[in-house]
Amino acid sequence: MVKGFDDRESLLAGVLLIQLLVMGHVFTEQSDQPYIYQGLTLTMGELLFTLAYVNAGFYILERQFKVNFSLTAARTMAG
């Protein structure tokens, strides 16, 4: 079911967009430096954990199923 173009909805969306652009300065907030550093540190920790988890998973799969996960093996299987 496809809905046609609605004039009232598009007019309301346009008015709200203009209002947000005009009053944008009211909605800004300064970032707190310690929280920025905490977020970056947490992101780096999560990235390192994810890389370690993936490597451990491939190691276990390689040992259990005797599958070669090397780049040369991937190239020969792909083409």
PDB file of C-alpha atoms in Angstrom:
ATOM      1  CA  MET A   1       0.000   0.000   0.000  1.00  0.00           C
ATOM      2  CA  VAL A   2       1.569   3.272  -1.091  1.00  0.00           C
ATOM      3  CA  LYS A   3       0.553   6.577   0.427  1.00  0.00           C
ATOM      4  CA  GLY A   4       0.400   9.651  -1.765  1.00  0.00           C
ATOM      5  CA  PHE A   5       2.035  13.017  -1.147  1.00  0.00           C
ATOM      6  CA  ASP A   6       0.416  14.752   1.820  1.00  0.00           C
ATOM      7  CA  ASP A   7       0.511  18.569   1.767  1.00  0.00           C
ATOM      8  CA  ARG A   8      -0.191  19.087   5.458  1.00  0.00           C
ATOM      9  CA  GLU A   9       2.486  16.664   6.642  1.00  0.00           C
ATOM     10  CA  SER A  10       5.116  18.143   4.349  1.00  0.00           C
ATOM     11  CA  LEU A  11       4.182  21.687   5.418  1.00  0.00           C
ATOM     12  CA  LEU A  12       4.490  20.743   9.085  1.00  0.00           C
ATOM     13  CA  ALA A  13       7.863  19.078   8.456  1.00  0.00           C
ATOM     14  CA  GLY A  14       9.084  22.173   6.628  1.00  0.00           C
ATOM     15  CA  VAL A  15       7.953  24.502   9.431  1.00  0.00           C
ATOM     16  CA  LEU A  16       9.662  22.310  12.037  1.00  0.00           C
ATOM     17  CA  LEU A  17      12.870  22.219   9.977  1.00  0.00           C
ATOM     18  CA  ILE A  18      12.926  26.003   9.657  1.00  0.00           C
ATOM     19  CA  GLN A  19      12.218  26.382  13.375  1.00  0.00           C
ATOM     20  CA  LEU A  20      15.067  24.009  14.238  1.00  0.00           C
ATOM     21  CA  LEU A  21      17.480  25.861  11.947  1.00  0.00           C
ATOM     22  CA  VAL A  22      16.513  29.245  13.386  1.00  0.00           C
ATOM     23  CA  MET A  23      16.632  28.094  17.024  1.00  0.00           C
ATOM     24  CA  GLY A  24      19.644  25.776  16.647  1.00  0.00           C
ATOM     25  CA  HIS A  25      21.798  27.788  19.041  1.00  0.00           C
ATOM     26  CA  VAL A  26      19.382  26.941  21.864  1.00  0.00           C
ATOM     27  CA  PHE A  27      20.022  23.199  21.450  1.00  0.00           C
ATOM     28  CA  THR A  28      23.852  23.188  21.578  1.00  0.00           C
ATOM     29  CA  GLU A  29      25.804  21.956  24.577  1.00  0.00           C
ATOM     30  CA  GLN A  30      29.495  21.935  25.429  1.00  0.00           C
ATOM     31  CA  SER A  31      31.051  18.478  25.714  1.00  0.00           C
ATOM     32  CA  ASP A  32      32.665  17.515  28.989  1.00  0.00           C
ATOM     33  CA  GLN A  33      36.367  16.691  28.401  1.00  0.00           C
ATOM     34  CA  PRO A  34      36.668  13.804  30.915  1.00  0.00           C
ATOM     35  CA  TYR A  35      33.705  12.041  29.314  1.00  0.00           C
ATOM     36  CA  ILE A  36      35.234  12.410  25.856  1.00  0.00           C
ATOM     37  CA  TYR A  37      38.480  10.794  27.045  1.00  0.00           C
ATOM     38  CA  GLN A  38      36.527   8.104  28.872  1.00  0.00           C
ATOM     39  CA  GLY A  39      34.553   7.345  25.717  1.00  0.00           C
ATOM     40  CA  LEU A  40      37.662   7.154  23.559  1.00  0.00           C
ATOM     41  CA  THR A  41      39.400   4.894  26.076  1.00  0.00           C
ATOM     42  CA  LEU A  42      36.375   2.623  26.293  1.00  0.00           C
ATOM     43  CA  THR A  43      36.137   2.458  22.498  1.00  0.00           C
ATOM     44  CA  MET A  44      39.804   1.480  22.179  1.00  0.00           C
ATOM     45  CA  GLY A  45      39.361  -1.185  24.875  1.00  0.00           C
ATOM     46  CA  GLU A  46      36.324  -2.616  23.106  1.00  0.00           C
ATOM     47  CA  LEU A  47      38.201  -2.684  19.803  1.00  0.00           C
ATOM     48  CA  LEU A  48      41.129  -4.560  21.366  1.00  0.00           C
ATOM     49  CA  PHE A  49      38.753  -7.019  23.066  1.00  0.00           C
ATOM     50  CA  THR A  50      36.939  -7.635  19.770  1.00  0.00           C
ATOM     51  CA  LEU A  51      40.186  -8.289  17.906  1.00  0.00           C
ATOM     52  CA  ALA A  52      41.369 -10.693  20.622  1.00  0.00           C
ATOM     53  CA  TYR A  53      37.988 -12.485  20.611  1.00  0.00           C
ATOM     54  CA  VAL A  54      38.013 -12.907  16.826  1.00  0.00           C
ATOM     55  CA  ASN A  55      41.590 -14.174  16.807  1.00  0.00           C
ATOM     56  CA  ALA A  56      40.827 -16.650  19.591  1.00  0.00           C
ATOM     57  CA  GLY A  57      37.774 -17.859  17.670  1.00  0.00           C
ATOM     58  CA  PHE A  58      39.752 -18.434  14.483  1.00  0.00           C
ATOM     59  CA  TYR A  59      42.475 -20.200  16.474  1.00  0.00           C
ATOM     60  CA  ILE A  60      39.952 -22.555  18.061  1.00  0.00           C
ATOM     61  CA  LEU A  61      38.203 -23.211  14.737  1.00  0.00           C
ATOM     62  CA  GLU A  62      41.518 -23.898  13.045  1.00  0.00           C
ATOM     63  CA  ARG A  63      42.493 -26.405  15.752  1.00  0.00           C
ATOM     64  CA  GLN A  64      39.102 -28.104  15.989  1.00  0.00           C
ATOM     65  CA  PHE A  65      38.170 -28.394  12.287  1.00  0.00           C
ATOM     66  CA  LYS A  66      41.672 -28.392  10.765  1.00  0.00           C
ATOM     67  CA  VAL A  67      40.809 -25.516   8.415  1.00  0.00           C
ATOM     68  CA  ASN A  68      43.585 -23.316   7.043  1.00  0.00           C
ATOM     69  CA  PHE A  69      42.624 -19.643   7.542  1.00  0.00           C
ATOM     70  CA  SER A  70      45.626 -18.147   5.713  1.00  0.00           C
ATOM     71  CA  LEU A  71      45.486 -15.535   2.939  1.00  0.00           C
ATOM     72  CA  THR A  72      47.000 -17.918   0.392  1.00  0.00           C
ATOM     73  CA  ALA A  73      44.349 -20.539   1.168  1.00  0.00           C
ATOM     74  CA  ALA A  74      41.627 -17.920   0.821  1.00  0.00           C
ATOM     75  CA  ARG A  75      42.986 -16.864  -2.583  1.00  0.00           C
ATOM     76  CA  THR A  76      43.084 -20.421  -3.887  1.00  0.00           C
ATOM     77  CA  MET A  77      39.531 -21.120  -2.651  1.00  0.00           C
ATOM     78  CA  ALA A  78      38.175 -17.864  -4.131  1.00  0.00           C
ATOM     79  CA  GLY A  79      39.435 -18.283  -7.611  1.00  0.00           C
TER      80      GLY A  79
END
